[in-house]
Tab-separated table of C-alpha atoms in Angstrom:
chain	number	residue	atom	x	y	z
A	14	UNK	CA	2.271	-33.054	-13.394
A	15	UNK	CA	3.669	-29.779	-12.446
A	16	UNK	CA	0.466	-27.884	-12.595
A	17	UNK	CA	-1.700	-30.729	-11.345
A	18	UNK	CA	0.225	-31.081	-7.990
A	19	UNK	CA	-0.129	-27.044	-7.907
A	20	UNK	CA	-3.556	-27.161	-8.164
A	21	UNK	CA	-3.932	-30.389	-5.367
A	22	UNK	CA	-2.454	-27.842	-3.003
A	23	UNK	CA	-4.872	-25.345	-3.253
A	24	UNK	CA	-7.835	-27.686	-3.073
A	25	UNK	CA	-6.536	-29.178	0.123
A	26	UNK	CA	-8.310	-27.161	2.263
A	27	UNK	CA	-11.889	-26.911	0.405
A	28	UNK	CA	-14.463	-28.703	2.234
A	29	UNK	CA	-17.315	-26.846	1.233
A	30	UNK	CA	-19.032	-25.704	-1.953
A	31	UNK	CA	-17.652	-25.844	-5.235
A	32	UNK	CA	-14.516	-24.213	-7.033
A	33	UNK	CA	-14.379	-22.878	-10.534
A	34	UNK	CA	-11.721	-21.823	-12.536
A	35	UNK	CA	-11.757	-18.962	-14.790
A	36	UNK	CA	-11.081	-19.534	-18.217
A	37	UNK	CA	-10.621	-17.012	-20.990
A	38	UNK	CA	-9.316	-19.523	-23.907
A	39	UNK	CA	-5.700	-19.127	-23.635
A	40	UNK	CA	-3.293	-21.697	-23.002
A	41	UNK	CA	-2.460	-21.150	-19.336
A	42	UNK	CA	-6.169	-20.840	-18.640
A	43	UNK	CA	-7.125	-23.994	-20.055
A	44	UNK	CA	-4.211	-25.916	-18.814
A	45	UNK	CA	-5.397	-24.897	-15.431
A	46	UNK	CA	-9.173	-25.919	-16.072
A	47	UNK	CA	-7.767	-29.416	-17.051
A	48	UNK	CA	-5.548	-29.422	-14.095
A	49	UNK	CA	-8.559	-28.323	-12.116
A	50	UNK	CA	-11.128	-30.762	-14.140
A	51	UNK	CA	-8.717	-33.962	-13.159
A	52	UNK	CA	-7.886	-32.669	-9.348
A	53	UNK	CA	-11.134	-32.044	-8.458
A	54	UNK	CA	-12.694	-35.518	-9.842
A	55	UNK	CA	-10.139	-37.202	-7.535
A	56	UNK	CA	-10.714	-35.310	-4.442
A	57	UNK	CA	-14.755	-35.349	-4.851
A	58	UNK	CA	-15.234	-31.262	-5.115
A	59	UNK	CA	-17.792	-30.425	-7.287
A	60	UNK	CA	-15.363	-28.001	-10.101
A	61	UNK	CA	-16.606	-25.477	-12.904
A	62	UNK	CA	-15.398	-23.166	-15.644
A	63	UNK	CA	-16.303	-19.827	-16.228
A	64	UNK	CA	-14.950	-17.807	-19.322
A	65	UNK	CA	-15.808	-13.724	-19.480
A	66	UNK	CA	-16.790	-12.578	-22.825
A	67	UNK	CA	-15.876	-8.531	-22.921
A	68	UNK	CA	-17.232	-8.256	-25.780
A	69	UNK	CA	-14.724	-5.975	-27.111
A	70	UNK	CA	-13.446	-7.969	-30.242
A	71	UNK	CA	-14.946	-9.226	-33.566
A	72	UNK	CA	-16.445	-12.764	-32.381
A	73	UNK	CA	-16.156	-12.233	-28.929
A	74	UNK	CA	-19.175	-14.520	-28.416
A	75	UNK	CA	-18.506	-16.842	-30.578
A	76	UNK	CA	-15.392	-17.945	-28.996
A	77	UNK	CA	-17.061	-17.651	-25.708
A	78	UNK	CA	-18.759	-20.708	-26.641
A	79	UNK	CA	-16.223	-22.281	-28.296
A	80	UNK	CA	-14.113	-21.898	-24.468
A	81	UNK	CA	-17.459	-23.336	-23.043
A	82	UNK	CA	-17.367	-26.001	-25.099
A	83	UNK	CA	-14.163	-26.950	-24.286
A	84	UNK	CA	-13.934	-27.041	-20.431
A	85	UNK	CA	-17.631	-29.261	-21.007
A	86	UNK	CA	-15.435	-31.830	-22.548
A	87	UNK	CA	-12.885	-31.906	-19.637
A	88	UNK	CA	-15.653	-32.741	-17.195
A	89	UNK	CA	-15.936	-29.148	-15.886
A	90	UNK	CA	-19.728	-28.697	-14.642
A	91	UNK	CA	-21.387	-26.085	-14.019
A	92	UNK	CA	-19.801	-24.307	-17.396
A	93	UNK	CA	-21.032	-20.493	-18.026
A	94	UNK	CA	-19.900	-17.854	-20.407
A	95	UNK	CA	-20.628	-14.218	-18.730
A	96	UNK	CA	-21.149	-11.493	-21.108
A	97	UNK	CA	-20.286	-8.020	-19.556
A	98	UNK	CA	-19.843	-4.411	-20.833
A	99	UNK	CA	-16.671	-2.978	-19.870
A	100	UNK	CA	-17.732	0.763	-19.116
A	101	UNK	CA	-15.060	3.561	-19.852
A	102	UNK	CA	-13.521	4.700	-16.463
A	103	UNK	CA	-10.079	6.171	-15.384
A	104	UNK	CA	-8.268	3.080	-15.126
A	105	UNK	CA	-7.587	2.919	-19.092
A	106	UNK	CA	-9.268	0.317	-21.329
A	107	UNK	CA	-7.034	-3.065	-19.150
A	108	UNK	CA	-8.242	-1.544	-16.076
A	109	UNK	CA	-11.972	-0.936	-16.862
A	110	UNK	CA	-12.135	-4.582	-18.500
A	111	UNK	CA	-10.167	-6.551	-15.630
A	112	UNK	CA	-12.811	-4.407	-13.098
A	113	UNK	CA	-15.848	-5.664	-15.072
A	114	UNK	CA	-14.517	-9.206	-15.473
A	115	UNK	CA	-13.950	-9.798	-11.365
A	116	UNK	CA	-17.471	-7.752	-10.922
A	117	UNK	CA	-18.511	-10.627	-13.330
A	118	UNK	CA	-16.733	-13.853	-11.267
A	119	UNK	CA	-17.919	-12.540	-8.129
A	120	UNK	CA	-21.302	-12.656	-9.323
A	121	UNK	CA	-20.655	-15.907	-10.571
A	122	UNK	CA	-19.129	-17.498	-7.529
A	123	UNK	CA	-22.270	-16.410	-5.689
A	124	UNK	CA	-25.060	-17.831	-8.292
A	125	UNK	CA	-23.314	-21.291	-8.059
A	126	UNK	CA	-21.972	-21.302	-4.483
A	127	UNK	CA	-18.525	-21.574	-5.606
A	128	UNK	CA	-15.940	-21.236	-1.873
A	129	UNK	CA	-12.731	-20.589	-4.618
A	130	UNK	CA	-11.888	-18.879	-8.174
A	131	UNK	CA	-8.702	-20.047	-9.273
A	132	UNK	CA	-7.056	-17.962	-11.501
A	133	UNK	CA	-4.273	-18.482	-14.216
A	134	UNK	CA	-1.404	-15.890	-13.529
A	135	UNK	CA	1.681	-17.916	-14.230
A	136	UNK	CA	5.114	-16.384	-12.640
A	137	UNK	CA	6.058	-14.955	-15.834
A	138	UNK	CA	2.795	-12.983	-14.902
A	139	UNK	CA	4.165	-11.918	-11.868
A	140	UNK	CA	7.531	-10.890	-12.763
A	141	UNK	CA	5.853	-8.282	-15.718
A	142	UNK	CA	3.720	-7.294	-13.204
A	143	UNK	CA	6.435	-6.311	-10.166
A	144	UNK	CA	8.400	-4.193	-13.206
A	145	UNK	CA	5.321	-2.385	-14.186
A	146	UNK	CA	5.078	-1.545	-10.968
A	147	UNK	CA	8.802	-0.658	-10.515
A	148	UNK	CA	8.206	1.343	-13.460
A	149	UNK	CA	4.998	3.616	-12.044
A	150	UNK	CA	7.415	3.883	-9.215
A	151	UNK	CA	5.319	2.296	-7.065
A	152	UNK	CA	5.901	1.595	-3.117
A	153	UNK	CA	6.062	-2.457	-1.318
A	154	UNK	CA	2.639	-3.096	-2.135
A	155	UNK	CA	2.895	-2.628	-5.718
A	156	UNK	CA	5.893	-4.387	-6.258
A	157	UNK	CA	4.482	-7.286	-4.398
A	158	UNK	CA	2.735	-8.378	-7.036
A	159	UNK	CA	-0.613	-10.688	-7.643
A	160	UNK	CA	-1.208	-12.713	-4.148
A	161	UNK	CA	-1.510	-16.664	-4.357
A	162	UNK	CA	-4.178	-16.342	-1.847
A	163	UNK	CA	-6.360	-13.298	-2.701
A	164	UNK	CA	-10.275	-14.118	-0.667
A	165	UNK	CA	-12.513	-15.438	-3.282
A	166	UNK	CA	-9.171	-16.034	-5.839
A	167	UNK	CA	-6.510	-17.876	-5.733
A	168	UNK	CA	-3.189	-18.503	-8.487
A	169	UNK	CA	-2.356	-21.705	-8.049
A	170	UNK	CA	0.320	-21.453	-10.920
A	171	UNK	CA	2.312	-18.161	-9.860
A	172	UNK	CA	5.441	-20.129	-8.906
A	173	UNK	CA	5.080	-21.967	-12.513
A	174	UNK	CA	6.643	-20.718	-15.427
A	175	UNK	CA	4.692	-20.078	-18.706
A	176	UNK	CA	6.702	-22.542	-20.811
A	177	UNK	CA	5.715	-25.455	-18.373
A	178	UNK	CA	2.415	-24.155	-18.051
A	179	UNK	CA	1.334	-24.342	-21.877
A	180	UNK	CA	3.119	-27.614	-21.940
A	181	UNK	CA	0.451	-28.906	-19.701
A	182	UNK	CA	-2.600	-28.172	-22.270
A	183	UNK	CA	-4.598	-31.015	-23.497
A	184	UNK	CA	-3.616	-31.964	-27.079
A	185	UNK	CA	-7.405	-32.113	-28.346
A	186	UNK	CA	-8.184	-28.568	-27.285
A	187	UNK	CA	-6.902	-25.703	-29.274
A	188	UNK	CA	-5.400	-22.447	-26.549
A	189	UNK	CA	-6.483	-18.859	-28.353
A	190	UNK	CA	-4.331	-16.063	-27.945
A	191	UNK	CA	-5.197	-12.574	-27.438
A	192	UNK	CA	-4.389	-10.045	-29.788
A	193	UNK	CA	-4.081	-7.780	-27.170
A	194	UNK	CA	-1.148	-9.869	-25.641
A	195	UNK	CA	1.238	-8.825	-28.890
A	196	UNK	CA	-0.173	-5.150	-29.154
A	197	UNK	CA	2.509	-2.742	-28.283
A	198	UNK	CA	-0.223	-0.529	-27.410
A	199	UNK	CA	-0.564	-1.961	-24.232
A	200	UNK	CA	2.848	-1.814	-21.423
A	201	UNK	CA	2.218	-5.035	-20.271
A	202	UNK	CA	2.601	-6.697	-23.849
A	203	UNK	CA	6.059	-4.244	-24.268
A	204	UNK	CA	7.344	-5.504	-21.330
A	205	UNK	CA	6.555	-9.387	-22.003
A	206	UNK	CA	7.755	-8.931	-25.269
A	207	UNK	CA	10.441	-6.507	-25.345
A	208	UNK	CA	11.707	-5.416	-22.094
A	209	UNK	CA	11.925	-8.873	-20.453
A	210	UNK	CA	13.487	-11.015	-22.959
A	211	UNK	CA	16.467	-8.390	-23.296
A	212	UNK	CA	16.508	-8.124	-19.483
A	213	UNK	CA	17.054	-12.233	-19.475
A	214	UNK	CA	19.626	-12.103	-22.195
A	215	UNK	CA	21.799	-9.368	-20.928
A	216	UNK	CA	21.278	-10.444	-16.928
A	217	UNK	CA	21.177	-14.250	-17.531
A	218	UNK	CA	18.263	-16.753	-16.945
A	219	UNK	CA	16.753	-16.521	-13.880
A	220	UNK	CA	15.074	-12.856	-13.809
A	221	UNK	CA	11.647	-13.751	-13.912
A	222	UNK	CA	12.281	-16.143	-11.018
A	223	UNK	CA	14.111	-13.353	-8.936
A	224	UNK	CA	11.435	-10.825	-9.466
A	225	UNK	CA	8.423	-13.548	-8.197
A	226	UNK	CA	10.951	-14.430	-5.269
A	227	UNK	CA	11.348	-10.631	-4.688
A	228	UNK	CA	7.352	-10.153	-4.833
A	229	UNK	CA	6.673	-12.945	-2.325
A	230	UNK	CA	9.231	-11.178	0.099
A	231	UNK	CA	7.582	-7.824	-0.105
A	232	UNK	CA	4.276	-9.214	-0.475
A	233	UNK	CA	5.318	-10.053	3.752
A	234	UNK	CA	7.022	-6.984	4.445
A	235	UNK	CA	3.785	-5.072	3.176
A	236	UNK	CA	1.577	-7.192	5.016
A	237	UNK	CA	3.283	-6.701	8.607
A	238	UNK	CA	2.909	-2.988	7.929
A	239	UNK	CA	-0.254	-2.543	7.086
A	240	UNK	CA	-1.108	-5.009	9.984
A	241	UNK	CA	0.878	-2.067	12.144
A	242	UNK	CA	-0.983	0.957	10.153
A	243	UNK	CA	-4.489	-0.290	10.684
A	244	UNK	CA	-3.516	-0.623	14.505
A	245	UNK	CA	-2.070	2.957	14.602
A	246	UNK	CA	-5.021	4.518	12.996
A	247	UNK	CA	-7.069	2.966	15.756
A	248	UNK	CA	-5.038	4.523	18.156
A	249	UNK	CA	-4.774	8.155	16.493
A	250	UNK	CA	-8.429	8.677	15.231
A	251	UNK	CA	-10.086	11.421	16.737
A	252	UNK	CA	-13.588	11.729	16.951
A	253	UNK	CA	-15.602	14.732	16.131
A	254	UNK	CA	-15.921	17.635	13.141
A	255	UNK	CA	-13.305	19.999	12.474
A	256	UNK	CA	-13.700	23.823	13.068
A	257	UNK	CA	-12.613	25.049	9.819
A	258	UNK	CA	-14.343	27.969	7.654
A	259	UNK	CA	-14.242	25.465	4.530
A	260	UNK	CA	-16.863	23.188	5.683
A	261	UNK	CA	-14.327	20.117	6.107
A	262	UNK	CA	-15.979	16.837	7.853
A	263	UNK	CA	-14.385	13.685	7.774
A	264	UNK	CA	-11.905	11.687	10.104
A	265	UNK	CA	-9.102	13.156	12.522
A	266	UNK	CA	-6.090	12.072	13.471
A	267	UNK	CA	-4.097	13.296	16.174
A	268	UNK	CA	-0.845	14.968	15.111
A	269	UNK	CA	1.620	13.813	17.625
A	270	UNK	CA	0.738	10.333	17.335
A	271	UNK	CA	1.178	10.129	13.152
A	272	UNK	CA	4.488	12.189	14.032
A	273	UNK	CA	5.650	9.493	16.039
A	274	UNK	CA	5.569	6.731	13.848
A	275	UNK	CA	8.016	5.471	11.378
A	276	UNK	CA	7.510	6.973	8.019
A	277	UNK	CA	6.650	3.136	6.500
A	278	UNK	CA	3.203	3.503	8.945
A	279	UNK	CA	2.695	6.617	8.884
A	280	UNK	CA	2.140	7.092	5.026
A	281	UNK	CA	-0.185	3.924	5.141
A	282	UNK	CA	-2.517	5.314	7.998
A	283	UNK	CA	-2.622	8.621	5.410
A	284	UNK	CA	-3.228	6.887	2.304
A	285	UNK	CA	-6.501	4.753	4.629
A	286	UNK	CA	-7.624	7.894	5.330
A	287	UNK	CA	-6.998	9.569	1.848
A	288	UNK	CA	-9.124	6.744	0.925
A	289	UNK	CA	-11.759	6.436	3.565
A	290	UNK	CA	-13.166	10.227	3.156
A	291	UNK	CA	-13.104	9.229	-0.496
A	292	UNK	CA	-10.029	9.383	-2.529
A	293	UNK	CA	-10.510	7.042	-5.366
A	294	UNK	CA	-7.710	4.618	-5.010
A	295	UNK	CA	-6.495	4.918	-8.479
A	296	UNK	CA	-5.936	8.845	-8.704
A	297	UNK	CA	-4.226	8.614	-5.249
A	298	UNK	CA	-0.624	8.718	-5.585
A	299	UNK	CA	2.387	8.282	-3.487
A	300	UNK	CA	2.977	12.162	-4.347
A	301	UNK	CA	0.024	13.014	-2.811
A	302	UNK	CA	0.666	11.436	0.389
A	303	UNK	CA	4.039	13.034	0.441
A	304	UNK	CA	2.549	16.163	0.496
A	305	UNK	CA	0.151	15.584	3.127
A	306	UNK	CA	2.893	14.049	5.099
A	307	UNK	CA	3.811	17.835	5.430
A	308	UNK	CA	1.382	18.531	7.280
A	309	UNK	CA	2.509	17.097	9.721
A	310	UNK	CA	6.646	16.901	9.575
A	311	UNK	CA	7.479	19.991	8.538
A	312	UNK	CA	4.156	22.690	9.657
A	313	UNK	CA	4.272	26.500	9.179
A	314	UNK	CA	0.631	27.061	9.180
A	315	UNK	CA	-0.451	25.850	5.618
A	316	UNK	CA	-3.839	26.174	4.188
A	317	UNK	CA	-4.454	22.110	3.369
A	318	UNK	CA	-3.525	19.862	0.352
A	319	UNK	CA	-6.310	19.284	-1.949
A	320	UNK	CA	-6.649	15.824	-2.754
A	321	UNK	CA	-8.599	13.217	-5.754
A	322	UNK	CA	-12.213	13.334	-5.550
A	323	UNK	CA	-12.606	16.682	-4.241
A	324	UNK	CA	-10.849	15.534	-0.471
A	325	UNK	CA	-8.941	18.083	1.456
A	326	UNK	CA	-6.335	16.479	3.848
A	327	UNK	CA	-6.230	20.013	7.282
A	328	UNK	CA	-4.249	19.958	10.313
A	329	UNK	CA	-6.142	22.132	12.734
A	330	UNK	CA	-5.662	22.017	16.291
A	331	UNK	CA	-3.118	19.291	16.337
A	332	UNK	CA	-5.788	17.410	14.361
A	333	UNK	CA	-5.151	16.045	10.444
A	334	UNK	CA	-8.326	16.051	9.489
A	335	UNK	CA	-9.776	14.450	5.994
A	336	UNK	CA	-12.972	15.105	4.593
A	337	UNK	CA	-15.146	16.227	1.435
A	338	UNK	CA	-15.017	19.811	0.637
A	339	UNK	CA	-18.097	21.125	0.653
């Protein structure tokens, strides 16, 4: 009941098009479809199931089908399986498969007019993620985990526990579990398996509830501060191309006005404009920004700080400027 009354909330407000859920196979997927298949009936919102096939295990497809098969039976219509190729990118193999499986639900979404995806993340989910995070030493954002409400997505089970979760799945449909979720190779499997349980057992119960309490509160804090960074870089761009003998074009921001704000803004209004002359957001680190932050807190003249994707980050005449080096 648990998950159904979860999922009722986040189809209050759906008055248009249809929702689907996403569905790889798993046990907390398909308790959700079910959830989903039942909630939606009641309500009168047309709900259907999507499962990504990666294709980057022995029988991939074959189980695709079999996933198919089983949100059919729970009354889930329309019911695709999307085959995509995960290419090899920077982000290591999770990264370049969860990339290629959104790509692949957005595109679904679209074909069948679909207002939501709901999602699966459980808070168990959400407590391995905020210590992965803790453990990149990451900053607010980060650590605030997987939103509940994400624009196209939403986790209707992130203040669930797994347990009660798998509970929830049907009894004539059989969950699959990922190989991948008991390879060591991977950090998140290490810390579900390895770093949490002994966390539990020598802090007491209650951990992964504290760390998904922990998320939501920074998950606010990081909001209100990028809501004040995005108004600061409004008020500190500059317009205009830098004078520099490396040919350096890109956005300006006045100096005096980034040195006047609180370091918590400041480092968010360099990181959007790390990112907006092109930084790829996953080379960008907070050491990075730190160093730009020199610039302007501590200047004696320096050449620049060369950033990811061939970005320089100049102050010249009381300008930071970011561009492409050319």
């Amino acid at each position: 009941m648990e998950v159904r009354r979860a999922v009722r909330a986040h189809l209050a407000d759906i008055d248009a098009g249809s929702v689907l859920v996403a569905c790889s196979g798993g046990a907390d997927s398909l308790s959700l479809a079910a959830a989903l298949a039942h909630e939606a009936r009641r309500a009168g919102i047309r709900a259907g199931g999507i499962t990504v096939d990666h294709g980057l295990q022995d029988g991939s497809s074959r189980r695709a089908r079999s996933v198919s098969e089983a949100m059919a039976t729970m009354g889930l219509d329309p019911v695709e399986a999307v085959h995509v190729r995960v290419a090899h990118g920077r982000q290591g193999p999770e990264g370049d498969a969860r990339r290629a499986r959104y790509a692949a639900l957005e595109a679904a979404a679209a074909r069948h007019d679909a207002a939501v995806v709901m999602l699966g993340h459980t808070m168990d989910d959400q407590a391995e993620t905020v210590l992965l995070g803790l453990a990149r030493g990451s900053g607010a954002r980060s650590l605030a985990g997987m939103a509940a409400y994400a624009g196209l997505f939403r986790r209707p089970l992130l203040r669930l526990r797994r347990d009660v979760v798998r509970a929830a799945v049907p009894d004539h449909v059989k969950p699959w579990e990922d190989p991948h979720n008991a390879d060591a190779a991977y950090a998140r499997s290490r810390v579900r398996h390895n770093v949490l349980p002994v966390m539990e057992s020598e802090l007491g119960p209650g951990l992964a509830q504290a760390l998904a309490r922990t998320a939501e509160l920074l998950r606010a804090d990081a909001d209100a501060l990028d809501t004040l960074a995005r108004e600061a870089v409004g008020a500190a761009v500059v317009d205009g191309d830098p004078e520099l003998n490396e040919a350096v074009a890109g956005a300006g921001y006045e100096v005096t006005r980034l040195a006047a704000l609180p370091q918590a803004i400041r480092w968010r209004v360099l990181r959007a404009g790390a990112l907006a002359a092109g930084c790829p957001a996953a080379d960008l680190h907070a050491a990075h920004i730190a160093a730009v932050d020199v610039l302007i807190t501590d200047w004696r003249g320096q050449k620049g700080i060369d950033l990811p994707g061939a970005i320089r980050a100049k102050r010249s005449g009381g300008v930071l400027w970011f561009g492409q080096m050319t």
